[in-house]
Short mmCIF file of N, CA and C in Angstrom, two decimals:
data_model
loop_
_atom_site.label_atom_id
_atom_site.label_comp_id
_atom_site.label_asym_id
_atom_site.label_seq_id
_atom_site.Cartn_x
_atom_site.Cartn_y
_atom_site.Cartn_z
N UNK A 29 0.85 -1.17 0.00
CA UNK A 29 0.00 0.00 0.00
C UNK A 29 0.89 1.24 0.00
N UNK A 30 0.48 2.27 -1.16
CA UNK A 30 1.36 3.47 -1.03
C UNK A 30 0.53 4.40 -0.71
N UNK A 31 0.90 5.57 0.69
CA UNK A 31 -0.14 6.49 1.34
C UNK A 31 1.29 7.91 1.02
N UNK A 32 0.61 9.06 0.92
CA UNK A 32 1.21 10.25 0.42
C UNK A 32 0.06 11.59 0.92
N UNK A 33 1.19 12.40 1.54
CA UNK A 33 0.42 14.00 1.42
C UNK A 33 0.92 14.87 1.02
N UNK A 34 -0.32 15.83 0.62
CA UNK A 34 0.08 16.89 -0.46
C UNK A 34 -0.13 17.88 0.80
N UNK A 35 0.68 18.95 0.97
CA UNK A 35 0.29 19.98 2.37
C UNK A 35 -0.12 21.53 1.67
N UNK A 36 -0.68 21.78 2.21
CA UNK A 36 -1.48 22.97 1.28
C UNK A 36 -0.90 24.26 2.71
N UNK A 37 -0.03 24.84 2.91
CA UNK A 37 0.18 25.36 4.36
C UNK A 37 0.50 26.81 3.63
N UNK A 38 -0.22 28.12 5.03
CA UNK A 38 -0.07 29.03 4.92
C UNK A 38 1.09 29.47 5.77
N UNK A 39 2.26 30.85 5.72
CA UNK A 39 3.24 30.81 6.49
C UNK A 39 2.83 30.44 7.66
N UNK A 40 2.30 30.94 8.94
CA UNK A 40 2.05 30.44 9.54
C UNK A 40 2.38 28.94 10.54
N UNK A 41 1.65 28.21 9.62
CA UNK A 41 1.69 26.51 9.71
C UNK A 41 2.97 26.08 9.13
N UNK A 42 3.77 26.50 8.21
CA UNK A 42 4.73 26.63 7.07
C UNK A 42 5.98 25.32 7.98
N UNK A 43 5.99 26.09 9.66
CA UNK A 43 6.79 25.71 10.49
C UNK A 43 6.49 24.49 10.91
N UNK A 44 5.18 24.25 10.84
CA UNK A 44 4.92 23.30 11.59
C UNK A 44 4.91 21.87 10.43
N UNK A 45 4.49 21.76 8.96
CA UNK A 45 4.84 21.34 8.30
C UNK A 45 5.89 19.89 8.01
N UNK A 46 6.79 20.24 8.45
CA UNK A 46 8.21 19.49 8.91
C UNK A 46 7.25 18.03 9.45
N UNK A 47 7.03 18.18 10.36
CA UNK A 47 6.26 17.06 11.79
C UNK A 47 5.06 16.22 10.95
N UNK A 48 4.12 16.89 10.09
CA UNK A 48 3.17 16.07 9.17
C UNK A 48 4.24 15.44 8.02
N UNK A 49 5.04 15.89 7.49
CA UNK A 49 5.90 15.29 6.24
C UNK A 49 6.61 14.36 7.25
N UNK A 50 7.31 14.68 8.20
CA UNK A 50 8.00 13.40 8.96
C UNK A 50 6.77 12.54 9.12
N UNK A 51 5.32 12.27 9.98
CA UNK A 51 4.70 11.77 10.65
C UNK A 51 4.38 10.20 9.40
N UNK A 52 3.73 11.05 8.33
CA UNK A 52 3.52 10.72 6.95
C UNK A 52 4.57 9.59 6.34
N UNK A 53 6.02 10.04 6.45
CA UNK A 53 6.94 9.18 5.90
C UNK A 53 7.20 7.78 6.80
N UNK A 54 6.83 8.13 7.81
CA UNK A 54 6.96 6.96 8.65
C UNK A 54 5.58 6.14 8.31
N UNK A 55 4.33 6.37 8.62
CA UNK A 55 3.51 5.93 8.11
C UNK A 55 3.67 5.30 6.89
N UNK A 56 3.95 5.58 5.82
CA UNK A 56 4.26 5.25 4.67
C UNK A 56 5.23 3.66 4.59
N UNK A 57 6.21 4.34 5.06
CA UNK A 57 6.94 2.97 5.08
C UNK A 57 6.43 1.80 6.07
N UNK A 58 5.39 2.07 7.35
CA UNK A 58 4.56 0.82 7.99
C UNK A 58 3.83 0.14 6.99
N UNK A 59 3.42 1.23 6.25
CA UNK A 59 2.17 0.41 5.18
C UNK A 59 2.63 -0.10 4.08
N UNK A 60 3.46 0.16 3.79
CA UNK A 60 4.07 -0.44 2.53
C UNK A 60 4.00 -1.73 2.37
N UNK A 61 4.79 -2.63 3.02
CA UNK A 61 4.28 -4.19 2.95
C UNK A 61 3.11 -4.51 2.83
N UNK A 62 2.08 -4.11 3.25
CA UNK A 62 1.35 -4.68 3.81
C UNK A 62 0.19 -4.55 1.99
N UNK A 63 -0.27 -5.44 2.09
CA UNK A 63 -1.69 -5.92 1.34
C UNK A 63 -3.53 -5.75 1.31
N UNK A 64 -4.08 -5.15 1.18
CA UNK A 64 -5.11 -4.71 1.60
C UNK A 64 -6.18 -5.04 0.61
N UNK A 65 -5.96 -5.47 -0.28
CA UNK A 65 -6.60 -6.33 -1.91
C UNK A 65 -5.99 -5.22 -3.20
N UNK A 66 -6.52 -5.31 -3.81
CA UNK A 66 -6.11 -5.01 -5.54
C UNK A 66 -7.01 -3.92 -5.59
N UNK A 67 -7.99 -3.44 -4.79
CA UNK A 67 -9.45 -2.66 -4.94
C UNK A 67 -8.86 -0.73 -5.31
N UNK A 68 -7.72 -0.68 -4.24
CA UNK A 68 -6.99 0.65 -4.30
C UNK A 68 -6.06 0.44 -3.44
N UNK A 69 -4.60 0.41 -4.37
CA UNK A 69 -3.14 0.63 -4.25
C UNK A 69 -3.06 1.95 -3.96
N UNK A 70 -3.30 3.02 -3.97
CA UNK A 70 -2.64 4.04 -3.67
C UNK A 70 -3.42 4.91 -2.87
N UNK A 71 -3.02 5.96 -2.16
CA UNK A 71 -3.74 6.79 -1.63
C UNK A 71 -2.92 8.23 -1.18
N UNK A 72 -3.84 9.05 -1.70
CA UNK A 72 -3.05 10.84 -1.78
C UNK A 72 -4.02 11.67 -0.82
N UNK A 73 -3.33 12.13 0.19
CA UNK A 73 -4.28 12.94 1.61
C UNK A 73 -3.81 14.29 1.01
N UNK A 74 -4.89 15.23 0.70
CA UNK A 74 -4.79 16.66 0.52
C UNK A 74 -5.08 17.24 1.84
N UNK A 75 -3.95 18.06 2.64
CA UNK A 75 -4.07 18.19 4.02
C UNK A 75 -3.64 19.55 3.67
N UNK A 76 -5.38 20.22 4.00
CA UNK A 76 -4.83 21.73 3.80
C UNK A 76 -5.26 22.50 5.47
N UNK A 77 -4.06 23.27 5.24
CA UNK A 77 -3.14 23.97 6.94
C UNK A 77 -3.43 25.29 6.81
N UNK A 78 -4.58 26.00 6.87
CA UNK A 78 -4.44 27.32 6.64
C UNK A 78 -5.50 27.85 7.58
N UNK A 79 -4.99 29.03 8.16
CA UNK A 79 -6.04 29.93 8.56
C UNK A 79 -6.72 30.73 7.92
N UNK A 80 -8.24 30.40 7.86
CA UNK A 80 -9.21 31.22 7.12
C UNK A 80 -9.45 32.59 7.34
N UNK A 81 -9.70 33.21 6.13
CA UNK A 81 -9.51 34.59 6.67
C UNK A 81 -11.04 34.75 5.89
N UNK A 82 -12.04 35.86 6.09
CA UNK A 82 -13.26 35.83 6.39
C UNK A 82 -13.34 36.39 4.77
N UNK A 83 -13.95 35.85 3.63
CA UNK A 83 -14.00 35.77 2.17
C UNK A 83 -13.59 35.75 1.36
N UNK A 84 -12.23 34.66 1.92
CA UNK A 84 -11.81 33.76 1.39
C UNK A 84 -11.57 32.07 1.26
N UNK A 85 -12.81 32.18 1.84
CA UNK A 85 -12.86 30.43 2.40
C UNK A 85 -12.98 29.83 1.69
N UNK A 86 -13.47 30.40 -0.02
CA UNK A 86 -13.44 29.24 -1.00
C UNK A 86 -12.37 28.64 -1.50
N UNK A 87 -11.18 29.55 -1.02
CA UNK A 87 -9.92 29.07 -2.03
C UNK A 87 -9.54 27.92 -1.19
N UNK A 88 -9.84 27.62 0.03
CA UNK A 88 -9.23 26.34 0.72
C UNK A 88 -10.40 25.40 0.86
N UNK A 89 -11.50 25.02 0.05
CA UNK A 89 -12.55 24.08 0.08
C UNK A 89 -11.39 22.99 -0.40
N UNK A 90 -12.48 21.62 0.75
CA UNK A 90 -12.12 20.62 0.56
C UNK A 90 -12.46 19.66 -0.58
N UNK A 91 -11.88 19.21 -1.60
CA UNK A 91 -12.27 18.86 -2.79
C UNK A 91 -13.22 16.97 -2.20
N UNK A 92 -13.55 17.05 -3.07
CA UNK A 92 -14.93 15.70 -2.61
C UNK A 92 -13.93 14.45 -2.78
N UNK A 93 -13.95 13.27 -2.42
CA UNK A 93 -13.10 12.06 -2.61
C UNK A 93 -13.36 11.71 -3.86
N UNK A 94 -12.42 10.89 -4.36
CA UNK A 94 -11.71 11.07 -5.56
C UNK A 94 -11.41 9.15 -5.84
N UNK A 95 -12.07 8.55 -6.83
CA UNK A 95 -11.27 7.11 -7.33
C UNK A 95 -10.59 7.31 -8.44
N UNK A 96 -9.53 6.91 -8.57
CA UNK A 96 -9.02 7.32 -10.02
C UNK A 96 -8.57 5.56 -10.57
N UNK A 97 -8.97 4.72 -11.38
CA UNK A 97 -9.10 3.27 -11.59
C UNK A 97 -7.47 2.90 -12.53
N UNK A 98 -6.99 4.46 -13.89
CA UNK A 98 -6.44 4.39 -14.06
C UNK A 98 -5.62 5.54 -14.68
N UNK A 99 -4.95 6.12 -14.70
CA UNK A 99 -4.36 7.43 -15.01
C UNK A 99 -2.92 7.71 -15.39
N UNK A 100 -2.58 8.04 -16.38
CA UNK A 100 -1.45 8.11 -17.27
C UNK A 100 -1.40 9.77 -17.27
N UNK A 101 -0.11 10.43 -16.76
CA UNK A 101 0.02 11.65 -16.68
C UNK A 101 1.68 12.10 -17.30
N UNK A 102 1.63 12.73 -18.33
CA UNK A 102 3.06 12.96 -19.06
C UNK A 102 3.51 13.89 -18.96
N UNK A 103 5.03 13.38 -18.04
CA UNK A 103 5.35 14.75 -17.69
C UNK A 103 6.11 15.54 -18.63
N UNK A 104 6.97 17.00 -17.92
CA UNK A 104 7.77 17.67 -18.88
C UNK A 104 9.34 17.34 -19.37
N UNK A 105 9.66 16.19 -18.91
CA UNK A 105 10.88 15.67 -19.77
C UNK A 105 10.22 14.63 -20.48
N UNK A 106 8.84 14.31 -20.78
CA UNK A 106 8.40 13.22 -21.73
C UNK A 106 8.48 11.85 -21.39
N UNK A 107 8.64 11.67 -19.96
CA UNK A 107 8.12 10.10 -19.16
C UNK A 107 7.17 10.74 -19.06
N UNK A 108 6.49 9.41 -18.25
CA UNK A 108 5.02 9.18 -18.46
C UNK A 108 5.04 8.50 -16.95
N UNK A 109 3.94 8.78 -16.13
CA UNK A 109 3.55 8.18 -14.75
C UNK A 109 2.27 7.29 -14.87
N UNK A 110 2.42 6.17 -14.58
CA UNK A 110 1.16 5.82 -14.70
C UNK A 110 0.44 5.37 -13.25
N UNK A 111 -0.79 5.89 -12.67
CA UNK A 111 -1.34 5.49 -11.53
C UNK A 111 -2.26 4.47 -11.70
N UNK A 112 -2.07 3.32 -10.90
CA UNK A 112 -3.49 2.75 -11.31
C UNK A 112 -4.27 2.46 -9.86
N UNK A 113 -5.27 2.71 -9.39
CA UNK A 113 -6.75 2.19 -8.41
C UNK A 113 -6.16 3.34 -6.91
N UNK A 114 -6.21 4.64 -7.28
CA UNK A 114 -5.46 5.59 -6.55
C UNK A 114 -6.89 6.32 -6.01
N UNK A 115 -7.00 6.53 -4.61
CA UNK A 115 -8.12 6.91 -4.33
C UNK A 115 -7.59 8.27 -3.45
N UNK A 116 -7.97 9.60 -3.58
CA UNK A 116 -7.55 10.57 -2.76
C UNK A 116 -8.90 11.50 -2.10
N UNK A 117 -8.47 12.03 -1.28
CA UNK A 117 -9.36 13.04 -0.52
C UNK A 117 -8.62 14.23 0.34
N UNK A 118 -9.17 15.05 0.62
CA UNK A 118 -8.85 15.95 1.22
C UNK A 118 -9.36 16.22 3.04
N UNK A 119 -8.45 16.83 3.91
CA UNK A 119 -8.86 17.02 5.27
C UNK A 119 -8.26 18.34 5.21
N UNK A 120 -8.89 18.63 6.53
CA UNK A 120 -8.73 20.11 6.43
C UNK A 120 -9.08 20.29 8.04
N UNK A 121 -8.08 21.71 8.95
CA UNK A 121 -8.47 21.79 10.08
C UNK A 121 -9.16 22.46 10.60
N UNK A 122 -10.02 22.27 11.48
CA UNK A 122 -11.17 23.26 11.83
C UNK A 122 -10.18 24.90 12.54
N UNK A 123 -11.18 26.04 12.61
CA UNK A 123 -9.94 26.98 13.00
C UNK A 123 -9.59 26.52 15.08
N UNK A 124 -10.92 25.74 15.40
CA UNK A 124 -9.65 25.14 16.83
C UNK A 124 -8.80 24.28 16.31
N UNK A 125 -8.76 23.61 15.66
CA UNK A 125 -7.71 22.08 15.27
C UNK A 125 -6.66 23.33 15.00
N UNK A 126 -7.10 23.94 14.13
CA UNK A 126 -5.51 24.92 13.55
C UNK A 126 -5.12 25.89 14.61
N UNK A 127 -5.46 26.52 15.26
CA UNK A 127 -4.95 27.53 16.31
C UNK A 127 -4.03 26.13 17.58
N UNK A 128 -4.70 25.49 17.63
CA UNK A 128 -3.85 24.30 18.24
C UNK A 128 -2.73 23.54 18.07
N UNK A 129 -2.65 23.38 16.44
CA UNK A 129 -1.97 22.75 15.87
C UNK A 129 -1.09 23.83 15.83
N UNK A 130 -1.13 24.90 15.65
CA UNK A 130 0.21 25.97 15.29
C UNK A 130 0.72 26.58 16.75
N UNK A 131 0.15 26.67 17.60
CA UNK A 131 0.34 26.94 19.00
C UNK A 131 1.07 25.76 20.18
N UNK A 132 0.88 24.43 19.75
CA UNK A 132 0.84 23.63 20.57
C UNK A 132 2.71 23.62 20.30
N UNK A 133 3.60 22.26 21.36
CA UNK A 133 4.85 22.00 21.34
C UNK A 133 4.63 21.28 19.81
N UNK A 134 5.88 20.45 19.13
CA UNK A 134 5.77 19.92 18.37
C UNK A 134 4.78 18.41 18.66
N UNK A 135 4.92 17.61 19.75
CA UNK A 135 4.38 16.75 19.80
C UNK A 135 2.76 16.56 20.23
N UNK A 136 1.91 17.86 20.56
CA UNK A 136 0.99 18.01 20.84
C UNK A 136 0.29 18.25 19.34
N UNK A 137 1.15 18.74 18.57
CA UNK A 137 0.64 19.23 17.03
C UNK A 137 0.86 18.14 16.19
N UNK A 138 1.85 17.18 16.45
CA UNK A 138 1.98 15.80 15.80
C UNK A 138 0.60 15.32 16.52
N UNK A 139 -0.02 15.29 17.55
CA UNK A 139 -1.13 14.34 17.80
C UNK A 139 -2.58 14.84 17.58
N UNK A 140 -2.47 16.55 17.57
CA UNK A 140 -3.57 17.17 16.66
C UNK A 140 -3.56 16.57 15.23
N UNK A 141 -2.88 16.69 14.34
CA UNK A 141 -2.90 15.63 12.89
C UNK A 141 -3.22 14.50 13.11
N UNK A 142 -2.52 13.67 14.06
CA UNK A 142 -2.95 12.16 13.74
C UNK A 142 -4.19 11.81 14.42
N UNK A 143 -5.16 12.81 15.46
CA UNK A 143 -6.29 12.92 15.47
C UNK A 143 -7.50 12.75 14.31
N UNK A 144 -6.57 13.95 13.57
CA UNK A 144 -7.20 14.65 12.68
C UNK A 144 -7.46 13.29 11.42
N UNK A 145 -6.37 13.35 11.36
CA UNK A 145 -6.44 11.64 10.03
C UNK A 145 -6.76 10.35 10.32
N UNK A 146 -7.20 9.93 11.74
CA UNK A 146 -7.97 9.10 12.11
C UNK A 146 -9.62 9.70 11.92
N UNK A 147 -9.65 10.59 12.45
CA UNK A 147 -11.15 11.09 11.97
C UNK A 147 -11.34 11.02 10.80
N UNK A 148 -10.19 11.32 9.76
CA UNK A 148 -10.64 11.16 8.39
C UNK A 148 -10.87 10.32 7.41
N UNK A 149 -10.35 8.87 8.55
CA UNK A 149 -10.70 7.57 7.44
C UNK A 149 -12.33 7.17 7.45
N UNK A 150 -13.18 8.33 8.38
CA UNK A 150 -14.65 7.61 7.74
C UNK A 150 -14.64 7.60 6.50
N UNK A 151 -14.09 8.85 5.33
CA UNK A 151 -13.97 8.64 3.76
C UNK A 151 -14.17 7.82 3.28
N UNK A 152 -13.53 6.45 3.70
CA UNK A 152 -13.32 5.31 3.37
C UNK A 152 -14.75 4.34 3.36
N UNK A 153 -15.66 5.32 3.94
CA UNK A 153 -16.65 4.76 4.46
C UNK A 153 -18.07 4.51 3.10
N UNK A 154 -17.11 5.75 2.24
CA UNK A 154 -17.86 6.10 1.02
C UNK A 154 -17.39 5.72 -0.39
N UNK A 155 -16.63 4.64 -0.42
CA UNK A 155 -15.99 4.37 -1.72
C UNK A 155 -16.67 3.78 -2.38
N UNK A 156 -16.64 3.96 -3.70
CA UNK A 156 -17.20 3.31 -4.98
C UNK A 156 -17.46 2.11 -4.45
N UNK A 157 -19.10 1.44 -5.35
CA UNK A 157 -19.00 0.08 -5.24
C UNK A 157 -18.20 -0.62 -5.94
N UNK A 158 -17.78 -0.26 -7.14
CA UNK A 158 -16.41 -0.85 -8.12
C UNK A 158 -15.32 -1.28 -7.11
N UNK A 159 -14.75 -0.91 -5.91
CA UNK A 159 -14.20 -0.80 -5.41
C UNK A 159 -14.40 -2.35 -4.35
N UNK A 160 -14.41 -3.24 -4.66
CA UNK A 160 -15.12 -4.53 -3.40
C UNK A 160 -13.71 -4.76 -2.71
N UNK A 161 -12.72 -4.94 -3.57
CA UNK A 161 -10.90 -6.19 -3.34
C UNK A 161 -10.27 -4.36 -2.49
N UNK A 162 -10.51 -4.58 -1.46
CA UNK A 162 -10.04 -3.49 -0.35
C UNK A 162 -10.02 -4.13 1.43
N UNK A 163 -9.42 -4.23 1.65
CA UNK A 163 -10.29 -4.10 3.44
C UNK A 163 -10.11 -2.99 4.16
N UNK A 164 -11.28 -2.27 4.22
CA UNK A 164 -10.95 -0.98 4.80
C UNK A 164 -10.99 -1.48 6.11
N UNK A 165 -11.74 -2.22 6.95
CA UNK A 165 -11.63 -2.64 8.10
C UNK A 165 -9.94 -2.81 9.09
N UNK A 166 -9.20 -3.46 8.25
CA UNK A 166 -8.02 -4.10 8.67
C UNK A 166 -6.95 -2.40 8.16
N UNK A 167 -7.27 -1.84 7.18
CA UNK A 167 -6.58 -0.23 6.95
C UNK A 167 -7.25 0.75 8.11
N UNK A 168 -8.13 0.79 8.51
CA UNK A 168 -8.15 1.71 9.16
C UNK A 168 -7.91 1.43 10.87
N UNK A 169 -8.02 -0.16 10.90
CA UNK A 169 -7.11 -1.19 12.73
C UNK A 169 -6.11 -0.46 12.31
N UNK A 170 -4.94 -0.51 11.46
CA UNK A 170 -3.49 -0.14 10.84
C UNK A 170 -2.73 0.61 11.31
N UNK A 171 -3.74 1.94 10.75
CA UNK A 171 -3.60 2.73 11.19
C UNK A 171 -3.68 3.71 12.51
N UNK A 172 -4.98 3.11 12.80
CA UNK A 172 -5.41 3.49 14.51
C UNK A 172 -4.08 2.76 15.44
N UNK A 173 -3.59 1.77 14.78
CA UNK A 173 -2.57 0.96 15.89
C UNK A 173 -1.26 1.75 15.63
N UNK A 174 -1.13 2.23 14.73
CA UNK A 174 0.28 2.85 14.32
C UNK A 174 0.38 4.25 14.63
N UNK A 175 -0.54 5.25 14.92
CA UNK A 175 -0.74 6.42 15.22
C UNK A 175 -0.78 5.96 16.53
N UNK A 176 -0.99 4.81 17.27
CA UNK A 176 -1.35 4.75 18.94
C UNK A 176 0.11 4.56 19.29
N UNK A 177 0.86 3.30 18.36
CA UNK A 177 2.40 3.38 19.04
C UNK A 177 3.51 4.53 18.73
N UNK A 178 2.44 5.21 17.74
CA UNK A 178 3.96 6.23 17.47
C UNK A 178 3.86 7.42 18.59
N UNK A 179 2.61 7.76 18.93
CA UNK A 179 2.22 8.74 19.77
C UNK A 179 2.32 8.16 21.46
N UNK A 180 2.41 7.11 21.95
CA UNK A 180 2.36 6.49 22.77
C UNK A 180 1.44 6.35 23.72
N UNK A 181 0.30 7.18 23.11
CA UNK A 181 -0.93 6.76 23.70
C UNK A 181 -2.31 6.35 22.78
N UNK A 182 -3.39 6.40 23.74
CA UNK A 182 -4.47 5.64 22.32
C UNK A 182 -5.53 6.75 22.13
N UNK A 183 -5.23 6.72 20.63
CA UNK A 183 -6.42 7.76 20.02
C UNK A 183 -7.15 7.17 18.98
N UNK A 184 -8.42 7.46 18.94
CA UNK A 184 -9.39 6.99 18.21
C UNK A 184 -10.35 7.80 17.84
N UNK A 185 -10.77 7.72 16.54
CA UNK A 185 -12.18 8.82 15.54
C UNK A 185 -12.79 8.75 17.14
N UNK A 186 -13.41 10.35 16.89
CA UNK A 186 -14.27 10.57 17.23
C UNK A 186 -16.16 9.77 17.07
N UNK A 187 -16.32 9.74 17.91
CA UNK A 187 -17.82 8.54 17.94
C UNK A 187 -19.05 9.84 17.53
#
C-alpha cells in the first residue's frame, strides 16, 4: 500500500509542516508491505493547513473524494507516470484544530494531525461500489494501531 500527502500550508503553519511530512513518511513505510486487496493501491491525503480569513474560504474548500481506476500523466521531460486504483481526498483543520496545531509544542501538534487523520478515514466509508478487493476494516485497525504506538498513547475517531 502506497499512502502520500500533499500539504497545502499558509506561512504560519509553514513551520509546523516538517512534523506532518515526517509523521507521513513513517507511516508510509509501515504500510508499505502490507496488502489490503487489488481494490486501491494508492492513496493521496490533501491536508490543507491554513487559517481562514473571512471571504476567502473558497480558495481552501475541501475537494470531494476522488477514485481514479487508471491514469497516465506525461510529464515535462516526456516520461510518463502511470497510476493505477489511486483513491484521494482531502482534510482540512477546523480553525480550533488549527490555532492548536500551530500553537501547541511539536508533539501536541503531531497528535492534533494524527487525530485529525484518524477522523478522516470515515472517507473510506464512502468508496465506490467498483471498489469490493479493499479491506478498509483491517486499513483503518493499521492505522489506529500505528498512530497509537507512534504517539504512545491511544487515540481513536471521534464517535
Amino acid at each position: 500500500m502506497e499512502i502520500g500527502v500533499g500539504i497545502e500550508a499558509d506561512a504560519k503553519s509553514n513551520i509546523k509542516v516538517k512534523l506532518v511530512s515526517d509523521f507521513m513518511a513513517d507511516l508510509s513505510k509501515f504500510l508499505k508491505p502490507i496488502n489490503y486487496g487489488q481494490g486501491v493501491l494508492s492513496i493521496t491525503i490533501g491536508f490543507i493547513c491554513n487559517e481562514l480569513v473571512p471571504g476567502y474560504e473558497s480558495w481552501h474548500k475541501e475537494r470531494k473524494p476522488r477514485f481514479t481506476r487508471n491514469r497516465k500523466v506525461k510529464l515535462l521531460s516526456g516520461d510518463s507516470i502511470t497510476s493505477n486504483n489511486n483513491f484521494s481526498y482531502d482534510m482540512k483543520f477546523s480553525d480550533d484544530e488549527y490555532a492548536s496545531f500551530i500553537q501547541s509544542t511539536d508533539d501536541e501538534s503531531t497528535r492534533v494531525f494524527a487525530i485529525k487523520l484518524i477522523d478522516s478515514l470515515s472517507t473510506f466509508d464512502d468508496l465506490p461500489r467498483s471498489v469490493s478487493d479493499f479491506n478498509v476494516g483491517q486499513f483503518k485497525a493499521d492505522i489506529e494501531n500505528f498512530v497509537n504506538s507512534k504517539l504512545g498513547v491511544e487515540v481513536s475517531a471521534k464517535q
